[in-house]
Short mmCIF file of C-alpha atoms in Angstrom, two decimals:
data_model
loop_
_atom_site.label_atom_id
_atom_site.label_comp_id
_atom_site.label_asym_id
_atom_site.label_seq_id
_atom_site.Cartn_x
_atom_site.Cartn_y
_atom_site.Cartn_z
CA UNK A 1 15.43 -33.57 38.36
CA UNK A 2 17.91 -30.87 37.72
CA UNK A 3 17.54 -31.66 34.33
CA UNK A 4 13.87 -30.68 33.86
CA UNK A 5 13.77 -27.98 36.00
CA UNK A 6 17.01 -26.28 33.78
CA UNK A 7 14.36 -26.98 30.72
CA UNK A 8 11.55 -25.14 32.49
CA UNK A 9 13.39 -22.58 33.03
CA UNK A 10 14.48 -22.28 29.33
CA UNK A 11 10.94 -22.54 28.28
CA UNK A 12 9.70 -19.96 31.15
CA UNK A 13 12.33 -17.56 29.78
CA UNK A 14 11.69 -18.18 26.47
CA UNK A 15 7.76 -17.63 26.65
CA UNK A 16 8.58 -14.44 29.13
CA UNK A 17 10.56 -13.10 26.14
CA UNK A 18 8.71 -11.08 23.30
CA UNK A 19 10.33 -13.17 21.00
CA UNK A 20 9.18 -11.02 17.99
CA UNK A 21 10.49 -7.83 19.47
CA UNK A 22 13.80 -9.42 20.29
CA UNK A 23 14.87 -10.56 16.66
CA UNK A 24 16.39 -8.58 14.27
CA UNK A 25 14.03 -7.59 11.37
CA UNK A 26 14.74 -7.64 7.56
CA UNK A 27 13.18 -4.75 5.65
CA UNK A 28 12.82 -2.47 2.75
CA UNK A 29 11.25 1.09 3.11
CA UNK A 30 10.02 2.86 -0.44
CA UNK A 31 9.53 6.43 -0.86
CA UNK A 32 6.49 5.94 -1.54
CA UNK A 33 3.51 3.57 -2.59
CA UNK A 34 1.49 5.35 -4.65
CA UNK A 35 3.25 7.66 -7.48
CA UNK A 36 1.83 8.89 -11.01
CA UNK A 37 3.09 11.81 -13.64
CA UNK A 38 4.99 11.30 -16.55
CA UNK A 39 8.41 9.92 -15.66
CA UNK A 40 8.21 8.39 -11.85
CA UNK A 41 10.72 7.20 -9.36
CA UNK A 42 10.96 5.60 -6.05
CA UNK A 43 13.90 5.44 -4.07
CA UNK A 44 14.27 2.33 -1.40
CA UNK A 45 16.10 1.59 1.68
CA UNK A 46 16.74 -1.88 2.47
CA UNK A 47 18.25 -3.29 5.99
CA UNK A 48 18.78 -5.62 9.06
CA UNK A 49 17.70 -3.39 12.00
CA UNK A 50 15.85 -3.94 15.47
CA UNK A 51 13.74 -1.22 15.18
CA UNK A 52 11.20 -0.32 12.66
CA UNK A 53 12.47 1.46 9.99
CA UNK A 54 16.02 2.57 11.47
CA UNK A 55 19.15 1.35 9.71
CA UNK A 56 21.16 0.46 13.04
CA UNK A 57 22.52 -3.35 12.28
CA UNK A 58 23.58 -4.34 8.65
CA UNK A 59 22.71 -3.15 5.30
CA UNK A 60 20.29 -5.43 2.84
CA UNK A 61 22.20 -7.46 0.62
CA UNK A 62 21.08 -6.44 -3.16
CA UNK A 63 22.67 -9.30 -4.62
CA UNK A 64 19.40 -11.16 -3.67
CA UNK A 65 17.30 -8.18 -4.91
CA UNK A 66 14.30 -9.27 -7.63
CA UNK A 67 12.21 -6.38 -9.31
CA UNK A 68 9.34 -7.71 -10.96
CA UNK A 69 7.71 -5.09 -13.43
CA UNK A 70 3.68 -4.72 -14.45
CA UNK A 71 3.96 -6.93 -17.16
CA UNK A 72 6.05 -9.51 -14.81
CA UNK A 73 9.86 -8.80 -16.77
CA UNK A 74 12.22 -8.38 -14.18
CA UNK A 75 13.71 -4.62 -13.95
CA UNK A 76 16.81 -3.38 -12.94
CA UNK A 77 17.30 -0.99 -9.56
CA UNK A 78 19.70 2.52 -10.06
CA UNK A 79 21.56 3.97 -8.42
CA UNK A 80 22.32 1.24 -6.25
CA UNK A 81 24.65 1.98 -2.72
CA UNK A 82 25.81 -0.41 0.13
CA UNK A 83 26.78 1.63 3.07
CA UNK A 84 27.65 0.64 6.72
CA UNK A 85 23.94 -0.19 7.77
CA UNK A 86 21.86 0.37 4.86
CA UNK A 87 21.36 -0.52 1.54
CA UNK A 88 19.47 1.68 -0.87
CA UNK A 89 18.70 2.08 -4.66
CA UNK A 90 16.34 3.64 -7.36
CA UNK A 91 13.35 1.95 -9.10
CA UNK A 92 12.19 4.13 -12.48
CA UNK A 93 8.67 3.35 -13.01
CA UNK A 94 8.22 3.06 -16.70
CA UNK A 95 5.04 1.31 -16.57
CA UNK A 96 1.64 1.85 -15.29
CA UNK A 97 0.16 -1.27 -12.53
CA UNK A 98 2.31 -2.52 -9.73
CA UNK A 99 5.86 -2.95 -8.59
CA UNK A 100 6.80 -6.14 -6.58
CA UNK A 101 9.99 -5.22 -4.80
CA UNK A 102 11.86 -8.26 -2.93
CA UNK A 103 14.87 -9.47 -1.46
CA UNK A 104 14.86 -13.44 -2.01
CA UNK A 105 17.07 -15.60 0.22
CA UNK A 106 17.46 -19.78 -0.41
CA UNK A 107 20.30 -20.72 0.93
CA UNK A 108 21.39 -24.18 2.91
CA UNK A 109 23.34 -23.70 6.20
CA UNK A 110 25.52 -26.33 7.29
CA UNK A 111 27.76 -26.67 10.44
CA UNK A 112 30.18 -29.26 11.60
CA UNK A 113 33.04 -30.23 13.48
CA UNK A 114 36.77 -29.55 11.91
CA UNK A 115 39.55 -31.39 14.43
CA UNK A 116 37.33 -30.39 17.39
CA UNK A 117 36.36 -26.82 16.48
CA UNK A 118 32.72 -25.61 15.79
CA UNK A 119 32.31 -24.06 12.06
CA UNK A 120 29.57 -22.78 10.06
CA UNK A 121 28.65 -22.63 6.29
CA UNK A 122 26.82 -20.96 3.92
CA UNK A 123 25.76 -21.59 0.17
CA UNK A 124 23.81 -23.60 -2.14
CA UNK A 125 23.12 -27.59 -2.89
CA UNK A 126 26.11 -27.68 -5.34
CA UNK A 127 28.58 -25.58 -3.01
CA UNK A 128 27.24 -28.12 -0.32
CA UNK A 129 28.77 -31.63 -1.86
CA UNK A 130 31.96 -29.76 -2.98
CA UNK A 131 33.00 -27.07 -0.22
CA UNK A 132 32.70 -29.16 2.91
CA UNK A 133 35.86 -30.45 4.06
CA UNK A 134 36.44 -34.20 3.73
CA UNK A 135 37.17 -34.83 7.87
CA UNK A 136 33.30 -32.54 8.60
CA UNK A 137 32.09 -34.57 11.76
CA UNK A 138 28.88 -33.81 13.19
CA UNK A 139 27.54 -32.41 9.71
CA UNK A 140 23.84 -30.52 10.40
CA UNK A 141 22.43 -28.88 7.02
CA UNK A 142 19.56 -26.90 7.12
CA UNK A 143 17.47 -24.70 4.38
CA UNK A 144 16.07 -21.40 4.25
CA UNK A 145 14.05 -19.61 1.93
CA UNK A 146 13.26 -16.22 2.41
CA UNK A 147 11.51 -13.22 1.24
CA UNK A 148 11.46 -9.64 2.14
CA UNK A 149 9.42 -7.45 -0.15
CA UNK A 150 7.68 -4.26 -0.44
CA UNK A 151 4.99 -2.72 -3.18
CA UNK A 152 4.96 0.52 -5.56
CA UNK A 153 1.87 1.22 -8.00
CA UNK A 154 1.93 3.64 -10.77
CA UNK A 155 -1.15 4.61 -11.57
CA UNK A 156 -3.50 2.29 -11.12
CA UNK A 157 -2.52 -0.84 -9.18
CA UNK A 158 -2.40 -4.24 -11.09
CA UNK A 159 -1.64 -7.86 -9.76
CA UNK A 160 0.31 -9.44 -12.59
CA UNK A 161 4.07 -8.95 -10.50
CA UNK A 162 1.96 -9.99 -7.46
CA UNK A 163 1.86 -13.71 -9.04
CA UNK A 164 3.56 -16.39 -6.85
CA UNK A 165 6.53 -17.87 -7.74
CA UNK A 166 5.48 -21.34 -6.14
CA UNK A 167 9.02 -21.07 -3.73
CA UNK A 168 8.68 -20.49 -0.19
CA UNK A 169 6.19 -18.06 1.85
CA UNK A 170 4.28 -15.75 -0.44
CA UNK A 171 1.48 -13.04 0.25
CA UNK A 172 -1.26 -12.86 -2.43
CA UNK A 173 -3.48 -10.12 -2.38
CA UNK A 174 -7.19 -9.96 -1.58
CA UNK A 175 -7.30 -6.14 -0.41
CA UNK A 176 -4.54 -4.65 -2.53
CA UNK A 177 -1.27 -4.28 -1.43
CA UNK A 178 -1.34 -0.50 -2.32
CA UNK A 179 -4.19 0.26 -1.28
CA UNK A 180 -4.42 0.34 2.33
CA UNK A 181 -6.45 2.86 4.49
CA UNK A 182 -6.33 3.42 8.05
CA UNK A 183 -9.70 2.10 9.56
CA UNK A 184 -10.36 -0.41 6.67
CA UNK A 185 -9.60 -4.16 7.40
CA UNK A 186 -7.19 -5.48 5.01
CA UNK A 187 -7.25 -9.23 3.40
CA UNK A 188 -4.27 -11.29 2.33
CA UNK A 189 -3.52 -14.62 1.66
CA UNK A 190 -0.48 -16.53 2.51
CA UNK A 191 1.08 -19.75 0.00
CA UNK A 192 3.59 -22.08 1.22
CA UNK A 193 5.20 -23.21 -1.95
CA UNK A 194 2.20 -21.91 -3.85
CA UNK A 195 -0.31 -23.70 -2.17
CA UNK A 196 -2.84 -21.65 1.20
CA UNK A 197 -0.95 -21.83 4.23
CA UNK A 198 -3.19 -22.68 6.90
CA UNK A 199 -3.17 -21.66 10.60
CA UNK A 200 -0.10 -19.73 10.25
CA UNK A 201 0.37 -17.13 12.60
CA UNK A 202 0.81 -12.89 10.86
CA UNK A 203 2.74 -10.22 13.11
CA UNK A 204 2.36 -6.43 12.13
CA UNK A 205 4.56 -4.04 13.57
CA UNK A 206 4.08 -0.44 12.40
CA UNK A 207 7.32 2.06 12.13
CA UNK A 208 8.47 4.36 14.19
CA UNK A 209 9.03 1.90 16.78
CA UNK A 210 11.80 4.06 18.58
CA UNK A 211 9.42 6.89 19.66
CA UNK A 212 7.32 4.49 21.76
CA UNK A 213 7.93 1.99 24.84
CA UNK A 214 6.23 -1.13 23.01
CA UNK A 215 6.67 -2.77 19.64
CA UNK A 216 2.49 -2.64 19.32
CA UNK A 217 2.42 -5.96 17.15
CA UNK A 218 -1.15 -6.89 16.24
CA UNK A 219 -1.42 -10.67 14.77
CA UNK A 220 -3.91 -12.91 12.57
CA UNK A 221 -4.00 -16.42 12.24
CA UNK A 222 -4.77 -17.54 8.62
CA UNK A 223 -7.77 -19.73 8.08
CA UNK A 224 -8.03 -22.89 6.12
CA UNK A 225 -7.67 -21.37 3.04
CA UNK A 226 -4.80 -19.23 3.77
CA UNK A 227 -6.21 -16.16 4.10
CA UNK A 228 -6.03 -13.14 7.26
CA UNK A 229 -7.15 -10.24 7.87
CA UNK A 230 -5.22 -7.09 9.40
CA UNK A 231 -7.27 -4.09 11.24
CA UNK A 232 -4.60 -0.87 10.49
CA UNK A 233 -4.85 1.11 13.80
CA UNK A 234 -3.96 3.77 11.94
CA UNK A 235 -2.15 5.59 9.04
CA UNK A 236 1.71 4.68 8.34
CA UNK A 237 4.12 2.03 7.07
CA UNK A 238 3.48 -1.45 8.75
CA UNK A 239 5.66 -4.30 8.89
CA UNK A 240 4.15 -7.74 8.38
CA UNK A 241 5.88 -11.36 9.15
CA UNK A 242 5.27 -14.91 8.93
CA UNK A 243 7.56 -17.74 9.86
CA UNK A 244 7.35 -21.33 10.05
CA UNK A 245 9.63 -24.40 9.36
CA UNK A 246 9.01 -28.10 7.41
CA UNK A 247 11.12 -30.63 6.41
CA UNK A 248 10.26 -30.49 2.38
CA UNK A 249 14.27 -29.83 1.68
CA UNK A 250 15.60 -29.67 -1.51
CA UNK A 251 18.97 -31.61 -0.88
CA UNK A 252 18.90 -34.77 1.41
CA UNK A 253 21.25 -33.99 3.79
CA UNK A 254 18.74 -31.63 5.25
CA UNK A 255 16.12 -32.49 7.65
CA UNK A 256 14.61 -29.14 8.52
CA UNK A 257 13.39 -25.91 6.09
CA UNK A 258 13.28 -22.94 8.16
CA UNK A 259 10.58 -20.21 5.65
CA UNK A 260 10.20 -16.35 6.46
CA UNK A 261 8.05 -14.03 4.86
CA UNK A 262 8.26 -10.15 5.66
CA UNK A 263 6.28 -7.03 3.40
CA UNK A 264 6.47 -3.30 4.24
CA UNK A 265 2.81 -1.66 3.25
CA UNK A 266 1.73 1.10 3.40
CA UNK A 267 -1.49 2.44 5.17
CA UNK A 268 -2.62 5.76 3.99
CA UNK A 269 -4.80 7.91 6.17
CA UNK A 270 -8.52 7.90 5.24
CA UNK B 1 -43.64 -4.47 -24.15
CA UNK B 2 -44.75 -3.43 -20.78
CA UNK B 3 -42.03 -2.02 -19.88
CA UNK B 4 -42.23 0.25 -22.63
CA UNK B 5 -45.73 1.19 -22.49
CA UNK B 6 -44.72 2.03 -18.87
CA UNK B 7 -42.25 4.63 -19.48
CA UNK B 8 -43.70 6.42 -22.06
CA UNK B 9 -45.54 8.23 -19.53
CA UNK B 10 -42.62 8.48 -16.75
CA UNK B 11 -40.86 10.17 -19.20
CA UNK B 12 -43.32 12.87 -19.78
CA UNK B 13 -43.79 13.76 -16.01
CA UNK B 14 -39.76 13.55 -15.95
CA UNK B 15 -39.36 15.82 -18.79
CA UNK B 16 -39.68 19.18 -16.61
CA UNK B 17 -37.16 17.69 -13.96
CA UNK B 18 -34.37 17.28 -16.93
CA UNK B 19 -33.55 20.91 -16.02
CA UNK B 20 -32.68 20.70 -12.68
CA UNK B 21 -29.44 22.37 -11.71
CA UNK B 22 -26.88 20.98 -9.34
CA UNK B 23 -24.85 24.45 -8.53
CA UNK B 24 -21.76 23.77 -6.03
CA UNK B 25 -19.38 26.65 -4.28
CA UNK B 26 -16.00 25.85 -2.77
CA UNK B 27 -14.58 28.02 -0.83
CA UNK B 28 -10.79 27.87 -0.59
CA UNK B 29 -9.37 29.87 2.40
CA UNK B 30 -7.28 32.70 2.87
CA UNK B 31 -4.09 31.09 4.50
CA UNK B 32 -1.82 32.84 6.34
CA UNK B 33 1.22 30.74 5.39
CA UNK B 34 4.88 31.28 4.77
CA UNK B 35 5.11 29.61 1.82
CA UNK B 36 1.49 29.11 0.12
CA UNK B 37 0.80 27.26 -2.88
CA UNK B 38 -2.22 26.77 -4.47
CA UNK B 39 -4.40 23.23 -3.60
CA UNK B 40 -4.93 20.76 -5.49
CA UNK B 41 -8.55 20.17 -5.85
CA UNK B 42 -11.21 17.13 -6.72
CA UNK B 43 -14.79 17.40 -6.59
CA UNK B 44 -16.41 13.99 -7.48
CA UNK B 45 -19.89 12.64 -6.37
CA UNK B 46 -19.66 9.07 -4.95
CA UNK B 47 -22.44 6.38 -4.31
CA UNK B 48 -23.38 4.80 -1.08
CA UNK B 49 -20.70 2.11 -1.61
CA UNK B 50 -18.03 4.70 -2.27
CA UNK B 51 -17.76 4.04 -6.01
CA UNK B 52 -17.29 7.43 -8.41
CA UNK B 53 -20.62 8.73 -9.75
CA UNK B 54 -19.65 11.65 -11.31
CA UNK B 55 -16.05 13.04 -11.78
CA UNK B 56 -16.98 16.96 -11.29
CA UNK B 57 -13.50 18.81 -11.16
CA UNK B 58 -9.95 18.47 -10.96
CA UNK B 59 -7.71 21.21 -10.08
CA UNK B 60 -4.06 20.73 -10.63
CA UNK B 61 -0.82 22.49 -11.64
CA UNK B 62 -1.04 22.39 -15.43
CA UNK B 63 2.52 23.10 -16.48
CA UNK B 64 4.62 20.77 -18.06
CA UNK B 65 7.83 19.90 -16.71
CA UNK B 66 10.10 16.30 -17.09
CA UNK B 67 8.47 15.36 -14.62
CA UNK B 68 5.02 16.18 -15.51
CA UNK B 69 4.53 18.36 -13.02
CA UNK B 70 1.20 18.33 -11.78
CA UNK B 71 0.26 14.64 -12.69
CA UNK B 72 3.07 13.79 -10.64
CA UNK B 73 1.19 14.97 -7.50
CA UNK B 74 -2.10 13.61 -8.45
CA UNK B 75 -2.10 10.61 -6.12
CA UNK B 76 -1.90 13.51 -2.81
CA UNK B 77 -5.70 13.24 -3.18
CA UNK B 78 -5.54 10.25 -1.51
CA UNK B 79 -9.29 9.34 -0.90
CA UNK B 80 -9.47 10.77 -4.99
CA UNK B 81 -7.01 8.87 -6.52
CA UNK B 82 -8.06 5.33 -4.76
CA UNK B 83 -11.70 6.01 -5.66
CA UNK B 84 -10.85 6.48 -9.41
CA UNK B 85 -8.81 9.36 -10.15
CA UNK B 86 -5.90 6.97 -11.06
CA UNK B 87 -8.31 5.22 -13.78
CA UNK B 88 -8.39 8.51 -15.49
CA UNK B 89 -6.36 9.90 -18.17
CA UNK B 90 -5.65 13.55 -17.38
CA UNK B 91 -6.53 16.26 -18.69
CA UNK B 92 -9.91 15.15 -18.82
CA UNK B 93 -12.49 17.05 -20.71
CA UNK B 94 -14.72 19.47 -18.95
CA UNK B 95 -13.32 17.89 -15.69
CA UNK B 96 -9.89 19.05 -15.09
CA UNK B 97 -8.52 22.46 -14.94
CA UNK B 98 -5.58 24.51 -13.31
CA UNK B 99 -5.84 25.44 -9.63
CA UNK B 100 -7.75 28.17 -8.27
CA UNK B 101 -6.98 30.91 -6.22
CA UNK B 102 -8.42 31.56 -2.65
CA UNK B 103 -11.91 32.60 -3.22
CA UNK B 104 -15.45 31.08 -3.82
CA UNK B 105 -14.98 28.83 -7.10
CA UNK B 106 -18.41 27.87 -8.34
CA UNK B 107 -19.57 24.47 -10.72
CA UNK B 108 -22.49 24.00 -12.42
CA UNK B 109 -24.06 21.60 -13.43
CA UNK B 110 -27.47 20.28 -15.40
CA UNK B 111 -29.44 16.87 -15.34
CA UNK B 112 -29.15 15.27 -18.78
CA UNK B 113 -26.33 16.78 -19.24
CA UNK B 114 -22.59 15.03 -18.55
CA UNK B 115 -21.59 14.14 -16.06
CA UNK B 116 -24.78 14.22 -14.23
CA UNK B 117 -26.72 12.69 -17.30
CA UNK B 118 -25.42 8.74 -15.87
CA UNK B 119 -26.98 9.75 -12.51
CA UNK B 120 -29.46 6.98 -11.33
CA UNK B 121 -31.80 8.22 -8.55
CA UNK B 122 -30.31 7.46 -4.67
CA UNK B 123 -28.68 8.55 -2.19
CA UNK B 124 -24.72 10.42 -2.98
CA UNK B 125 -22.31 12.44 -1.27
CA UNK B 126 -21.00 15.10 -2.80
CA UNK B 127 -16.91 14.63 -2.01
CA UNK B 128 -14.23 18.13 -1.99
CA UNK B 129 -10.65 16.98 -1.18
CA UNK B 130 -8.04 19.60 -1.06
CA UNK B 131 -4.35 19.10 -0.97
CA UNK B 132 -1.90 21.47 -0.41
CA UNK B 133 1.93 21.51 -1.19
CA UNK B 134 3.86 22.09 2.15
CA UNK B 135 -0.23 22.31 3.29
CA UNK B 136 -2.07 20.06 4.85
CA UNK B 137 -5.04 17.69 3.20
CA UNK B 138 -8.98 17.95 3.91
CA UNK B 139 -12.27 16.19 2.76
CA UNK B 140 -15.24 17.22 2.93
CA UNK B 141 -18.14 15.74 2.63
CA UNK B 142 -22.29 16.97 1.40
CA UNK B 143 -24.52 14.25 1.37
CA UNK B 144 -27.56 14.51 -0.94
CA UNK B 145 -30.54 12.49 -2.44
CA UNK B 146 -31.13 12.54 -6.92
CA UNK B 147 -33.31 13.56 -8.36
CA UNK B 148 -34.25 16.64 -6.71
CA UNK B 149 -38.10 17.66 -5.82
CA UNK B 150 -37.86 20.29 -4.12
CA UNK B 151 -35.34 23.26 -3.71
CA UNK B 152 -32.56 22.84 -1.58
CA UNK B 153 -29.60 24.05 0.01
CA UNK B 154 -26.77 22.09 1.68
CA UNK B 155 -23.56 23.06 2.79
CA UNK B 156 -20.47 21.43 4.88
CA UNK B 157 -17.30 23.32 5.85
CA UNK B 158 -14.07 22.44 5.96
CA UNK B 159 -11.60 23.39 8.90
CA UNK B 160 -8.33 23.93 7.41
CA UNK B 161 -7.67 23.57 3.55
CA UNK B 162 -11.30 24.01 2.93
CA UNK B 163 -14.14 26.60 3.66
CA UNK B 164 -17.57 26.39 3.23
CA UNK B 165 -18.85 23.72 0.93
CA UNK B 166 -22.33 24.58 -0.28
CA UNK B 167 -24.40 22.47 -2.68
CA UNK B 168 -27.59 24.67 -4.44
CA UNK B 169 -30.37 21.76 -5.46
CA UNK B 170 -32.82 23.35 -8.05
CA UNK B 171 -35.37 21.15 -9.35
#
């Protein structure tokens, strides 16, 4: 009896919780969205934070960044910089069509028992068989894949970076990512593992959130074939997230797949 | 075969209408600002469903830096730029030009003639955007029916980075 009681409680506190609000949010911010002229350049700040766009937590790691280009070759960032709670580097725009910007995570989590103490690990399927000590008890391995991105178009916007890699959550365009106007409903679709992600649930935050009382989120649900649609309230940078779990691992010792998809866009006034 | 027989004479009764003018004045204000630049400028004429009609002007800073200067700023005429000024390749011909002055600036324009000569008959709106560095940003809208049958005069004002907006219809 005590038992089920504790467990409502958990639940009741859980549910009372704004769950979304509470966690701490990946992102990148670019200077801009839309750029042109003869030699462009964005600049881009990537970090953990709890509010919407304010470095206050950790920096974005850049080891994990992934530029894709127009013509879908990867590109290098400039003038990269780690500081204390934000990351931040250059993209030169050299071509005309659209940027894809992202921070990709996969990682496998593990944690044990080591003669009665609690420990946690980090790394990939190979570090996995050879980095765990030999006496692990309790051994629980998880997966993640994630993906925190963010657009820039030169000129006019193109789709050929937009492509999905097939790996994890991914957002394909229907209403183009960089072209986003307040009062205009925008479509997306979302892939798991390349293939429409149904009935999957889309939070948008927009920025700014420490000069107001509430987080604002507005959600979608995607349809059968993936696909949601977002109503901008009006004109600034939005974050959008998805989240879900599955057990399609890639190494056996893990049961569960936790996937997280986060974009920055920008919404331009009309 | 019908069809052709039919348009023989359309053409004829069109033939006088071929002239008609489209004449429009933009009035760019007087600011009183600390530090005023000149806007940039687009006047375009967009269909019902918001597409690009006719490209009409483009007023930008013309001098060449590494940067490329003016291009560089193109996409601050937001509404512009998403409706087709990033599918052009500036300078264009007859369209684009340095910025103007405050003042009335004045375009003309004849049927048959580019741009106007790709001008099916319907209903269009007539589109000014203004942007303004360290300004502020402004569209302004004329709607209008083509081909014109009778003389008229239209006008819309802007409250900020635009004045008066007038649009002279002469068949």
């Amino acid at each position: 009896m005590f038992k089920r009681s504790l467990t409502l409680t958990a639940m009741a506190l859980a549910f009372a919780l704004p769950m979304a609000a509470q966690a701490h949010k990946m992102w990148m911010v670019p200077s801009a969205t839309n750029v042109s002229g003869a030699d462009p350049w964005v600049t881009v700040d990537a970090a953990v934070s709890n509010d919407l766009f304010y470095p206050d937590h950790v920096p974005g790691d850049l080891s994990r960044l992934v530029i894709t280009a127009p013509d879908g070759q990867p590109v290098k960032a400039e003038n990269t910089n780690t500081g204390k709670y934000r990351s931040e580097f250059d993209v030169h725009l050299t071509q005309q069509g659209t940027y894809r910007i992202a921070m990709v995570n996969e990682g496998i989590f593990a944690s044990y028992e080591m003669d009665g103490q609690k420990k946690r690990w980090r790394g990939d399927a190979a570090g996995l068989a050879k980095e765990l000590p030999a006496g692990a008890k309790n051994v629980e391995v998880s997966e993640a894949v994630n993906r925190v991105e963010t657009f820039v178009s030169n000129g006019k916007p193109n789709e050929s970076a937009l492509k999905p890699t097939g790996k994890g959550i991914e957002l394909v365009p229907v209403t183009h990512v960089t072209d986003l106007v307040a009062g205009e409903g925008a479509t997306f679709q979302l892939l798991i593992d390349g293939k429409p992600a149904s009935d999957m649930k889309v939070t948008a935050i927009a920025g700014a959130t420490r000069y107001r009382n509430a987080q604002d989120e507005f959600e979608a649900t995607t349809g059968k074939d993936g696909k949601f649609t977002l109503n901008w309230p009006k004109a600034g940078m939005y974050w959008i997230n998805a989240s879900t779990q599955d057990n399609k691992t890639s190494v056996k010792q893990a049961k569960q797949r936790r996937l997280s998809y986060s974009a920055t866009l920008e919404v331009l006034p009309q | 075969m019908r069809r052709l027989t039919l348009s023989i004479p359309a053409l004829l009764i069109a033939a006088p209408v071929l002239a008609a003018d489209l004449n429009v004045t933009v009035q760019i204000p007087q600011l009183d600002v600390a530090e005023y630049h000149r806007p940039y400028t687009a006047v375009w004429i967009e269909r019902e469903d918001h597409s690009v009609a006719a490209q009409l002007a483009v007023w930008y800073a013309q001098k060449e830096t590494k940067e490329g200067a003016g291009t560089k700023w193109l996409p601050e005429l937001r509404q512009w730029w998403r409706r087709g000024g990033r599918d052009l390749q500036m300078p264009v011909d007859g369209v684009s030009g340095a910025t103007r002055p405050a003042g009335q600036q004045q375009l003309k324009f004849q049927e048959g003639k580019a741009p106007l000569n790709t001008l099916a008959p319907g209903k269009y709106e007539l589109v000014v955007e203004a942007a303004r560095e360290v300004g502020g940003r402004e569209v302004v809208r004329v709607p209008f029916s083509w081909p014109v049958s009778a003389p008229q005069q239209l006008d819309a004002k802007g409250s900020s980075e635009l004045g008066a907006v007038k649009v002279d219809l002469v068949p």
